[in-house]
């Protein structure tokens, strides 16, 4: 094995897996997989960091940086976004408006969200949530939705499938407001760099002035779904540099230094679940804020897959499952239609589904009072039974998927493998004093690797609409 990986006398100081023939083989594999991978059942998109939670978090971070209100997660808008994504895959179109007159407002209304204001952003082909968000923010129309003061709620769906001949990840972002109340952003509120703190000054104790500290965010009684929330606050009549200590249930959590009237404490880890009672105090002085009590609930209701039972009847399917504990809304999305599910007195949900659902996408969605949403794709429960004899290639394709999973996985595996071999070769040449003599070959391999790397990561972009 040594002759394949490490330069030595046996392979004339040229590992077999880094010779020109090997590079040609790698290139051919990459070309075939990325061009024709879909024909043998290898998905184009690898496991992605795009999740509804990530998209919503980035949206709210953007709004917070511009002094805008935080959007609440809406199960109805999430169901509408799921239905819109399903509809685009079913009818094979890439637009806000469908070929049969479908509109974003149709899906939002059908999900039971009686909007006063509503909006939609679309994206496809991206690999990261950050890439999606940056592309939307670079587009004036999409940015308008993200930073609009008209909206109070948000729902996001991230669905993978084949659209217009390509395997892709589709992101649908829905915005809404059930009232006519809007939020007016601060004029010219583009995010600006934090000002440079002034030079340290000694604390001046001024008589006749009351010094105080207070917590401005979060508010008492607030229900929060982000366990990584920062504590923000202000001081009055405290000058120079000072240190704020943050306590939870009278126990010190951490501290932050500030030299302005405002401060913000980032814990560096999540606060955990449940009720918290947080207080701020100025270190070294008897100046304390009032305690702020709030609750963190970031755990969505769990849909118990083992409780799901589907019974095939003559003209329908009977779906039964245990109602997710703590769920306030339970929805079933069948392609572009949304249905409300209700539990009976025994805590069970029973729902009849037409028998023609066998080729449709069926998704269960459950949300709790805090707005946490869980979803489960149960399409497989309604598929037509297919024997292995009817599809002899199924096991072969499944084996390929299990080994590599996706075309992105294959591409990244190859470039990582070549980089490792190249690193070993450079190290061995350096140790044996042969680095200068082999610099030409190393440069050729390195240039090939860099070109392939750029080609692979250039595909991590996408389209917005």
Tab-separated table of C-alpha atoms in Angstrom:
chain	number	residue	atom	x	y	z
A	1	UNK	CA	0.000	0.000	0.000
A	2	UNK	CA	2.942	2.297	0.633
A	3	UNK	CA	3.662	2.647	-3.090
A	4	UNK	CA	0.143	3.995	-3.666
A	5	UNK	CA	0.297	6.786	-1.064
A	6	UNK	CA	3.876	7.695	-0.046
A	7	UNK	CA	6.909	8.635	-2.219
A	8	UNK	CA	9.624	5.975	-1.833
A	9	UNK	CA	12.223	4.056	-3.805
A	10	UNK	CA	9.715	1.357	-4.756
A	11	UNK	CA	7.529	3.826	-6.671
A	12	UNK	CA	10.490	6.030	-7.707
A	13	UNK	CA	9.290	8.741	-5.348
A	14	UNK	CA	6.033	9.144	-7.241
A	15	UNK	CA	2.910	7.752	-5.487
A	16	UNK	CA	0.696	5.835	-7.897
A	17	UNK	CA	-2.401	7.708	-6.742
A	18	UNK	CA	-0.828	11.073	-7.667
A	19	UNK	CA	0.486	10.204	-11.101
A	20	UNK	CA	-0.956	11.828	-14.195
A	21	UNK	CA	-2.993	8.730	-15.040
A	22	UNK	CA	-4.614	8.910	-11.596
A	23	UNK	CA	-5.455	12.594	-12.085
A	24	UNK	CA	-7.120	11.712	-15.399
A	25	UNK	CA	-9.183	9.030	-13.632
A	26	UNK	CA	-10.250	11.513	-10.919
A	27	UNK	CA	-11.229	14.026	-13.574
A	28	UNK	CA	-13.289	11.474	-15.508
A	29	UNK	CA	-15.086	10.371	-12.306
A	30	UNK	CA	-15.913	13.970	-11.399
A	31	UNK	CA	-17.142	14.668	-14.935
A	32	UNK	CA	-19.362	11.584	-15.072
A	33	UNK	CA	-20.785	12.002	-11.576
A	34	UNK	CA	-21.540	15.715	-11.848
A	35	UNK	CA	-22.879	15.460	-15.410
A	36	UNK	CA	-24.694	12.129	-15.414
A	37	UNK	CA	-25.029	11.327	-11.708
A	38	UNK	CA	-28.752	11.980	-11.742
A	39	UNK	CA	-29.266	9.229	-14.355
A	40	UNK	CA	-28.049	6.563	-11.901
A	41	UNK	CA	-29.949	7.961	-8.941
A	42	UNK	CA	-27.212	10.007	-7.253
A	43	UNK	CA	-28.745	13.256	-5.908
A	44	UNK	CA	-26.997	16.478	-6.823
A	45	UNK	CA	-27.351	18.209	-3.469
A	46	UNK	CA	-25.452	17.031	-0.423
A	47	UNK	CA	-26.705	17.319	3.144
A	48	UNK	CA	-27.240	21.034	3.451
A	49	UNK	CA	-27.042	23.545	6.253
A	50	UNK	CA	-30.233	25.091	4.899
A	51	UNK	CA	-32.981	24.547	7.444
A	52	UNK	CA	-36.089	26.609	8.202
A	53	UNK	CA	-34.615	27.459	11.616
A	54	UNK	CA	-31.363	28.745	10.059
A	55	UNK	CA	-33.188	30.890	7.512
A	56	UNK	CA	-35.443	32.373	10.203
A	57	UNK	CA	-32.485	33.028	12.513
A	58	UNK	CA	-30.549	34.873	9.773
A	59	UNK	CA	-33.653	36.900	8.891
A	60	UNK	CA	-34.211	37.976	12.482
A	61	UNK	CA	-30.521	38.760	12.977
A	62	UNK	CA	-30.704	41.045	9.948
A	63	UNK	CA	-33.818	42.750	11.268
A	64	UNK	CA	-32.304	43.157	14.752
A	65	UNK	CA	-29.240	44.851	13.223
A	66	UNK	CA	-31.598	47.396	11.689
A	67	UNK	CA	-33.675	47.953	14.864
A	68	UNK	CA	-36.656	46.088	13.433
A	69	UNK	CA	-39.080	43.802	15.239
A	70	UNK	CA	-38.356	40.091	15.500
A	71	UNK	CA	-40.617	37.907	13.341
A	72	UNK	CA	-42.571	35.150	15.074
A	73	UNK	CA	-42.552	31.660	13.589
A	74	UNK	CA	-45.984	30.803	12.202
A	75	UNK	CA	-47.071	27.202	11.659
A	76	UNK	CA	-49.685	28.397	9.143
A	77	UNK	CA	-47.079	30.247	7.056
A	78	UNK	CA	-44.716	27.266	7.288
A	79	UNK	CA	-47.495	25.021	5.976
A	80	UNK	CA	-48.202	27.516	3.187
A	81	UNK	CA	-44.506	27.549	2.249
A	82	UNK	CA	-44.448	23.734	2.197
A	83	UNK	CA	-47.541	23.630	0.001
A	84	UNK	CA	-46.026	26.189	-2.414
A	85	UNK	CA	-42.794	24.182	-2.685
A	86	UNK	CA	-44.748	20.971	-3.314
A	87	UNK	CA	-46.795	22.705	-5.981
A	88	UNK	CA	-43.699	23.933	-7.822
A	89	UNK	CA	-42.215	20.428	-7.833
A	90	UNK	CA	-45.526	18.854	-8.892
A	91	UNK	CA	-46.229	21.265	-11.755
A	92	UNK	CA	-42.562	21.940	-12.597
A	93	UNK	CA	-42.368	25.725	-12.556
A	94	UNK	CA	-40.067	28.289	-10.951
A	95	UNK	CA	-42.061	31.427	-10.274
A	96	UNK	CA	-44.179	33.199	-7.690
A	97	UNK	CA	-47.227	32.444	-9.853
A	98	UNK	CA	-48.131	28.951	-11.060
A	99	UNK	CA	-49.233	27.818	-14.537
A	100	UNK	CA	-52.823	27.319	-13.359
A	101	UNK	CA	-53.174	30.699	-11.709
A	102	UNK	CA	-51.661	29.744	-8.349
A	103	UNK	CA	-50.569	32.752	-6.293
A	104	UNK	CA	-48.588	32.995	-3.030
A	105	UNK	CA	-51.694	34.467	-1.364
A	106	UNK	CA	-53.704	31.391	-2.321
A	107	UNK	CA	-51.411	29.077	-0.358
A	108	UNK	CA	-51.272	31.472	2.602
A	109	UNK	CA	-55.066	31.775	2.775
A	110	UNK	CA	-55.574	28.036	2.313
A	111	UNK	CA	-53.314	27.395	5.319
A	112	UNK	CA	-55.755	29.413	7.451
A	113	UNK	CA	-53.644	32.588	7.721
A	114	UNK	CA	-55.994	35.563	7.226
A	115	UNK	CA	-53.340	38.079	6.293
A	116	UNK	CA	-53.484	41.849	6.059
A	117	UNK	CA	-49.917	41.985	4.723
A	118	UNK	CA	-48.093	39.068	3.075
A	119	UNK	CA	-44.967	38.428	1.006
A	120	UNK	CA	-42.852	35.638	-0.454
A	121	UNK	CA	-39.176	34.998	-1.282
A	122	UNK	CA	-37.944	32.010	-3.303
A	123	UNK	CA	-34.502	30.436	-3.745
A	124	UNK	CA	-33.151	27.260	-5.294
A	125	UNK	CA	-29.827	25.516	-5.831
A	126	UNK	CA	-28.026	26.914	-2.774
A	127	UNK	CA	-26.025	24.772	-0.339
A	128	UNK	CA	-25.982	27.029	2.726
A	129	UNK	CA	-28.498	29.191	4.554
A	130	UNK	CA	-25.978	32.043	4.516
A	131	UNK	CA	-25.768	31.836	0.717
A	132	UNK	CA	-29.540	32.085	0.412
A	133	UNK	CA	-29.763	35.022	2.804
A	134	UNK	CA	-26.894	36.946	1.165
A	135	UNK	CA	-28.460	36.505	-2.279
A	136	UNK	CA	-31.818	37.774	-1.037
A	137	UNK	CA	-30.206	40.765	0.673
A	138	UNK	CA	-28.361	41.621	-2.560
A	139	UNK	CA	-31.709	41.834	-4.377
A	140	UNK	CA	-33.716	45.008	-3.630
A	141	UNK	CA	-37.118	43.303	-3.962
A	142	UNK	CA	-36.211	40.349	-1.741
A	143	UNK	CA	-34.469	42.598	0.775
A	144	UNK	CA	-37.644	44.683	1.004
A	145	UNK	CA	-39.521	41.642	2.290
A	146	UNK	CA	-36.817	40.713	4.809
A	147	UNK	CA	-36.571	44.211	6.334
A	148	UNK	CA	-40.196	45.306	5.946
A	149	UNK	CA	-41.918	46.731	9.000
A	150	UNK	CA	-45.235	45.412	7.676
A	151	UNK	CA	-44.566	41.861	8.821
A	152	UNK	CA	-44.853	40.156	12.203
A	153	UNK	CA	-44.744	36.453	11.256
A	154	UNK	CA	-42.596	34.165	9.135
A	155	UNK	CA	-42.738	30.600	7.831
A	156	UNK	CA	-40.095	28.737	5.829
A	157	UNK	CA	-40.001	25.442	3.919
A	158	UNK	CA	-36.833	23.736	2.643
A	159	UNK	CA	-37.651	20.904	0.230
A	160	UNK	CA	-35.412	18.786	-1.986
A	161	UNK	CA	-36.614	17.330	-5.277
A	162	UNK	CA	-36.319	17.438	-9.056
A	163	UNK	CA	-37.272	20.764	-10.605
A	164	UNK	CA	-37.066	21.374	-14.350
A	165	UNK	CA	-34.738	18.414	-14.807
A	166	UNK	CA	-32.309	19.158	-11.956
A	167	UNK	CA	-32.145	17.784	-8.435
A	168	UNK	CA	-32.211	20.863	-6.234
A	169	UNK	CA	-33.024	22.332	-2.840
A	170	UNK	CA	-35.970	24.724	-2.947
A	171	UNK	CA	-36.449	27.380	-0.251
A	172	UNK	CA	-39.782	29.168	0.200
A	173	UNK	CA	-39.942	32.048	2.689
A	174	UNK	CA	-43.398	33.424	3.563
A	175	UNK	CA	-44.049	36.653	5.503
A	176	UNK	CA	-47.297	37.847	7.016
A	177	UNK	CA	-49.172	40.094	9.407
A	178	UNK	CA	-52.668	39.360	10.711
A	179	UNK	CA	-53.259	42.999	11.711
A	180	UNK	CA	-52.880	46.457	10.206
A	181	UNK	CA	-50.304	47.364	12.861
A	182	UNK	CA	-46.853	47.898	11.404
A	183	UNK	CA	-43.399	48.606	12.778
A	184	UNK	CA	-41.622	51.778	11.707
A	185	UNK	CA	-37.869	51.176	11.349
A	186	UNK	CA	-35.313	53.712	12.427
A	187	UNK	CA	-34.675	56.182	9.535
A	188	UNK	CA	-31.614	55.180	7.515
A	189	UNK	CA	-31.245	52.058	9.604
A	190	UNK	CA	-28.617	50.234	7.644
A	191	UNK	CA	-26.295	48.257	9.943
A	192	UNK	CA	-23.293	50.357	10.897
A	193	UNK	CA	-19.972	49.353	12.466
A	194	UNK	CA	-19.842	49.589	16.233
A	195	UNK	CA	-18.204	52.855	17.335
A	196	UNK	CA	-14.684	52.662	18.730
A	197	UNK	CA	-14.856	52.934	22.526
A	198	UNK	CA	-13.260	56.109	23.914
A	199	UNK	CA	-10.075	55.839	25.971
A	200	UNK	CA	-10.550	54.513	29.473
A	201	UNK	CA	-11.410	57.128	32.065
A	202	UNK	CA	-11.560	56.817	35.833
A	203	UNK	CA	-15.040	56.454	37.246
A	204	UNK	CA	-16.192	59.811	38.555
A	205	UNK	CA	-18.459	59.605	41.556
A	206	UNK	CA	-20.873	62.489	41.151
A	207	UNK	CA	-23.006	63.476	44.081
A	208	UNK	CA	-26.630	64.283	43.554
A	209	UNK	CA	-27.036	61.914	40.546
A	210	UNK	CA	-28.701	58.523	40.754
A	211	UNK	CA	-26.745	55.743	39.068
A	212	UNK	CA	-28.746	52.825	37.749
A	213	UNK	CA	-28.632	49.803	35.474
A	214	UNK	CA	-31.512	48.107	33.690
A	215	UNK	CA	-32.161	45.181	31.326
A	216	UNK	CA	-33.908	46.222	28.115
A	217	UNK	CA	-34.015	42.815	26.400
A	218	UNK	CA	-35.535	40.324	26.915
A	219	UNK	CA	-38.684	41.577	28.589
A	220	UNK	CA	-40.263	40.088	31.699
A	221	UNK	CA	-42.790	37.390	30.834
A	222	UNK	CA	-41.401	36.939	27.322
A	223	UNK	CA	-41.470	33.473	25.725
A	224	UNK	CA	-38.320	32.940	23.664
A	225	UNK	CA	-37.430	30.173	21.207
A	226	UNK	CA	-33.723	31.041	20.843
A	227	UNK	CA	-31.649	29.507	23.692
A	228	UNK	CA	-28.634	31.637	22.603
A	229	UNK	CA	-30.335	34.961	23.265
A	230	UNK	CA	-28.156	37.913	24.314
A	231	UNK	CA	-28.982	40.058	27.345
A	232	UNK	CA	-29.067	43.783	26.546
A	233	UNK	CA	-29.295	46.723	28.858
A	234	UNK	CA	-28.451	50.332	29.707
A	235	UNK	CA	-26.890	52.355	32.496
A	236	UNK	CA	-27.569	55.892	33.718
A	237	UNK	CA	-24.953	58.273	35.187
A	238	UNK	CA	-22.136	55.721	34.991
A	239	UNK	CA	-19.119	57.078	33.142
A	240	UNK	CA	-15.807	55.584	32.033
A	241	UNK	CA	-15.233	51.869	31.772
A	242	UNK	CA	-17.345	49.590	33.924
A	243	UNK	CA	-18.121	45.878	34.149
A	244	UNK	CA	-21.602	44.402	34.126
A	245	UNK	CA	-22.124	41.094	35.910
A	246	UNK	CA	-25.023	38.892	34.803
A	247	UNK	CA	-26.693	36.649	37.361
A	248	UNK	CA	-29.262	33.910	36.879
A	249	UNK	CA	-31.144	32.893	40.008
A	250	UNK	CA	-28.512	34.890	41.972
A	251	UNK	CA	-25.655	32.807	40.479
A	252	UNK	CA	-22.979	34.585	38.407
A	253	UNK	CA	-23.223	33.609	34.728
A	254	UNK	CA	-20.615	35.944	33.245
A	255	UNK	CA	-19.628	39.564	32.761
A	256	UNK	CA	-19.122	42.144	30.026
A	257	UNK	CA	-17.142	45.384	29.929
A	258	UNK	CA	-18.540	48.587	28.487
A	259	UNK	CA	-17.665	52.266	28.314
A	260	UNK	CA	-20.959	53.553	26.893
A	261	UNK	CA	-24.439	53.750	28.357
A	262	UNK	CA	-25.502	50.525	26.621
A	263	UNK	CA	-24.159	47.000	26.942
A	264	UNK	CA	-24.858	43.535	25.535
A	265	UNK	CA	-23.937	40.214	27.128
A	266	UNK	CA	-23.354	37.126	24.974
A	267	UNK	CA	-23.230	33.985	27.089
A	268	UNK	CA	-21.205	31.922	24.618
A	269	UNK	CA	-23.505	28.911	25.064
A	270	UNK	CA	-27.214	28.320	25.298
A	271	UNK	CA	-29.183	29.158	28.413
A	272	UNK	CA	-31.050	25.887	28.448
A	273	UNK	CA	-34.786	25.326	28.625
A	274	UNK	CA	-37.279	26.616	31.141
A	275	UNK	CA	-37.845	29.728	33.224
A	276	UNK	CA	-34.930	32.080	33.901
A	277	UNK	CA	-34.638	34.993	36.304
A	278	UNK	CA	-31.798	37.275	35.185
A	279	UNK	CA	-30.369	40.303	36.954
A	280	UNK	CA	-27.566	42.716	36.012
A	281	UNK	CA	-25.269	44.528	38.430
A	282	UNK	CA	-22.279	46.862	38.143
A	283	UNK	CA	-19.228	45.052	39.420
A	284	UNK	CA	-17.752	46.527	42.579
A	285	UNK	CA	-20.764	48.732	43.271
A	286	UNK	CA	-24.138	48.221	44.854
A	287	UNK	CA	-26.012	49.006	41.633
A	288	UNK	CA	-28.426	46.287	40.502
A	289	UNK	CA	-31.230	46.015	37.996
A	290	UNK	CA	-34.645	44.574	38.604
A	291	UNK	CA	-34.855	40.847	37.888
A	292	UNK	CA	-36.261	39.925	34.491
A	293	UNK	CA	-38.065	36.589	34.345
A	294	UNK	CA	-38.552	34.958	30.950
A	295	UNK	CA	-38.985	31.466	29.567
A	296	UNK	CA	-36.955	29.689	26.891
A	297	UNK	CA	-38.746	27.017	24.904
A	298	UNK	CA	-36.805	25.915	21.823
A	299	UNK	CA	-37.971	22.290	21.633
A	300	UNK	CA	-40.656	21.580	19.011
A	301	UNK	CA	-43.395	19.039	19.716
A	302	UNK	CA	-42.219	15.572	18.733
A	303	UNK	CA	-44.180	13.599	16.146
A	304	UNK	CA	-43.883	9.956	17.199
A	305	UNK	CA	-43.218	8.103	13.965
A	306	UNK	CA	-43.753	4.760	15.689
A	307	UNK	CA	-47.337	5.813	16.466
A	308	UNK	CA	-48.211	6.420	12.803
A	309	UNK	CA	-50.491	3.780	11.293
A	310	UNK	CA	-51.831	3.842	7.745
A	311	UNK	CA	-54.613	1.477	6.699
A	312	UNK	CA	-55.419	1.069	3.022
A	313	UNK	CA	-59.151	0.998	2.371
A	314	UNK	CA	-61.122	0.708	-0.860
A	315	UNK	CA	-61.096	4.387	-1.863
A	316	UNK	CA	-58.899	5.982	0.764
A	317	UNK	CA	-56.173	5.651	3.366
A	318	UNK	CA	-56.944	5.923	7.049
A	319	UNK	CA	-54.155	7.788	8.874
A	320	UNK	CA	-53.860	7.359	12.637
A	321	UNK	CA	-51.252	8.749	15.006
A	322	UNK	CA	-50.819	9.903	18.581
A	323	UNK	CA	-51.189	13.662	18.934
A	324	UNK	CA	-47.744	15.245	19.547
A	325	UNK	CA	-47.478	16.310	23.169
A	326	UNK	CA	-47.606	20.084	23.630
A	327	UNK	CA	-48.754	20.771	20.058
A	328	UNK	CA	-51.217	23.625	19.615
A	329	UNK	CA	-51.562	23.203	15.831
A	330	UNK	CA	-51.232	20.026	13.768
A	331	UNK	CA	-51.391	20.215	9.982
A	332	UNK	CA	-51.162	17.793	7.098
A	333	UNK	CA	-49.772	19.094	3.818
A	334	UNK	CA	-50.592	16.953	0.767
A	335	UNK	CA	-48.826	18.449	-2.228
A	336	UNK	CA	-50.304	21.974	-2.350
A	337	UNK	CA	-53.272	21.372	-0.040
A	338	UNK	CA	-53.248	21.981	3.717
A	339	UNK	CA	-55.521	20.259	6.232
A	340	UNK	CA	-56.044	20.940	9.945
A	341	UNK	CA	-55.842	17.831	12.122
A	342	UNK	CA	-57.583	17.528	15.473
A	343	UNK	CA	-57.112	15.008	18.256
A	344	UNK	CA	-60.001	13.127	19.798
A	345	UNK	CA	-60.707	12.640	23.481
A	346	UNK	CA	-58.193	9.770	23.558
A	347	UNK	CA	-55.338	11.939	22.283
A	348	UNK	CA	-55.401	10.246	18.881
A	349	UNK	CA	-55.652	11.791	15.421
A	350	UNK	CA	-57.671	10.031	12.718
A	351	UNK	CA	-57.829	11.395	9.175
A	352	UNK	CA	-59.005	9.887	5.879
A	353	UNK	CA	-56.875	10.577	2.814
A	354	UNK	CA	-57.986	9.882	-0.790
A	355	UNK	CA	-56.379	6.825	-2.414
A	356	UNK	CA	-54.890	8.905	-5.271
A	357	UNK	CA	-52.258	10.289	-2.873
A	358	UNK	CA	-49.749	7.554	-3.806
A	359	UNK	CA	-47.569	9.874	-5.902
A	360	UNK	CA	-47.966	12.958	-3.722
A	361	UNK	CA	-45.718	14.486	-1.086
A	362	UNK	CA	-47.330	14.127	2.330
A	363	UNK	CA	-45.914	16.062	5.297
A	364	UNK	CA	-47.072	16.200	8.920
A	365	UNK	CA	-46.400	19.482	10.757
A	366	UNK	CA	-46.852	20.252	14.457
A	367	UNK	CA	-46.253	23.532	16.285
A	368	UNK	CA	-46.431	24.575	19.931
A	369	UNK	CA	-47.456	27.758	21.718
A	370	UNK	CA	-43.918	29.201	21.415
A	371	UNK	CA	-43.915	28.765	17.630
A	372	UNK	CA	-41.505	25.799	17.472
A	373	UNK	CA	-42.309	23.621	14.466
A	374	UNK	CA	-41.518	19.986	13.710
A	375	UNK	CA	-42.309	18.219	10.486
A	376	UNK	CA	-42.165	14.663	9.191
A	377	UNK	CA	-42.376	13.470	5.604
A	378	UNK	CA	-44.701	10.446	5.585
A	379	UNK	CA	-44.988	10.066	1.797
A	380	UNK	CA	-43.485	6.563	1.988
A	381	UNK	CA	-46.566	5.311	3.855
A	382	UNK	CA	-48.657	5.839	0.730
A	383	UNK	CA	-46.310	4.556	-1.998
A	384	UNK	CA	-47.392	1.770	-4.312
A	385	UNK	CA	-45.704	-1.472	-3.290
A	386	UNK	CA	-42.918	-2.442	-5.643
A	387	UNK	CA	-41.086	-5.741	-5.597
A	388	UNK	CA	-37.331	-5.973	-6.081
A	389	UNK	CA	-37.897	-7.982	-9.271
A	390	UNK	CA	-39.762	-5.035	-10.814
A	391	UNK	CA	-36.758	-2.781	-10.209
A	392	UNK	CA	-33.517	-4.824	-10.403
A	393	UNK	CA	-31.315	-1.701	-10.298
A	394	UNK	CA	-32.733	-0.537	-6.949
A	395	UNK	CA	-30.186	-2.368	-4.813
A	396	UNK	CA	-27.273	-1.171	-6.959
A	397	UNK	CA	-28.428	2.443	-6.823
A	398	UNK	CA	-29.051	2.141	-3.082
A	399	UNK	CA	-25.509	0.839	-2.618
A	400	UNK	CA	-24.086	3.819	-4.512
A	401	UNK	CA	-26.146	6.222	-2.420
A	402	UNK	CA	-25.028	4.623	0.823
A	403	UNK	CA	-21.370	4.877	-0.142
A	404	UNK	CA	-21.292	8.398	-1.515
A	405	UNK	CA	-24.821	9.755	-0.878
A	406	UNK	CA	-24.569	12.658	-3.358
A	407	UNK	CA	-22.584	14.109	-6.229
A	408	UNK	CA	-21.363	16.824	-3.859
A	409	UNK	CA	-20.204	14.132	-1.456
A	410	UNK	CA	-18.223	12.387	-4.207
A	411	UNK	CA	-16.670	15.657	-5.404
A	412	UNK	CA	-15.627	16.777	-1.929
A	413	UNK	CA	-14.283	13.298	-1.099
A	414	UNK	CA	-12.034	13.283	-4.161
A	415	UNK	CA	-10.616	16.780	-3.664
A	416	UNK	CA	-10.040	16.088	0.051
A	417	UNK	CA	-8.302	12.792	-0.765
A	418	UNK	CA	-5.998	14.407	-3.353
A	419	UNK	CA	-5.192	17.245	-0.939
A	420	UNK	CA	-4.172	14.697	1.712
A	421	UNK	CA	-1.945	12.828	-0.764
A	422	UNK	CA	-0.393	16.103	-1.933
A	423	UNK	CA	0.342	17.131	1.652
A	424	UNK	CA	2.026	13.781	2.371
A	425	UNK	CA	4.113	14.063	-0.798
A	426	UNK	CA	5.295	17.608	0.006
A	427	UNK	CA	6.240	16.535	3.540
A	428	UNK	CA	8.216	13.473	2.358
A	429	UNK	CA	10.051	15.474	-0.322
A	430	UNK	CA	10.899	18.132	2.238
A	431	UNK	CA	12.225	15.582	4.742
A	432	UNK	CA	14.400	13.921	2.072
A	433	UNK	CA	15.618	17.189	0.562
A	434	UNK	CA	13.906	16.518	-2.789
A	435	UNK	CA	11.366	19.349	-2.665
A	436	UNK	CA	13.128	21.641	-5.139
A	437	UNK	CA	13.748	18.838	-7.624
A	438	UNK	CA	10.054	17.894	-7.725
A	439	UNK	CA	8.595	21.400	-7.568
A	440	UNK	CA	7.375	21.245	-11.190
A	441	UNK	CA	5.275	18.108	-10.680
A	442	UNK	CA	3.932	19.415	-7.373
A	443	UNK	CA	2.914	22.672	-9.032
A	444	UNK	CA	1.058	20.786	-11.791
A	445	UNK	CA	-0.864	18.651	-9.301
A	446	UNK	CA	-1.560	21.663	-7.080
A	447	UNK	CA	-2.880	23.691	-10.027
A	448	UNK	CA	-5.149	20.805	-11.078
A	449	UNK	CA	-6.437	20.479	-7.512
A	450	UNK	CA	-7.101	24.221	-7.232
A	451	UNK	CA	-9.023	24.312	-10.528
A	452	UNK	CA	-11.177	21.365	-9.436
A	453	UNK	CA	-11.738	22.945	-6.008
A	454	UNK	CA	-12.904	26.239	-7.525
A	455	UNK	CA	-15.152	24.369	-9.959
A	456	UNK	CA	-16.817	22.383	-7.183
A	457	UNK	CA	-17.417	25.306	-4.834
A	458	UNK	CA	-18.561	27.580	-7.643
A	459	UNK	CA	-21.562	25.272	-7.899
A	460	UNK	CA	-22.593	26.185	-4.355
A	461	UNK	CA	-24.535	29.195	-5.625
A	462	UNK	CA	-28.158	29.265	-6.650
A	463	UNK	CA	-31.060	31.310	-7.989
A	464	UNK	CA	-33.598	33.514	-6.227
A	465	UNK	CA	-37.054	34.612	-7.276
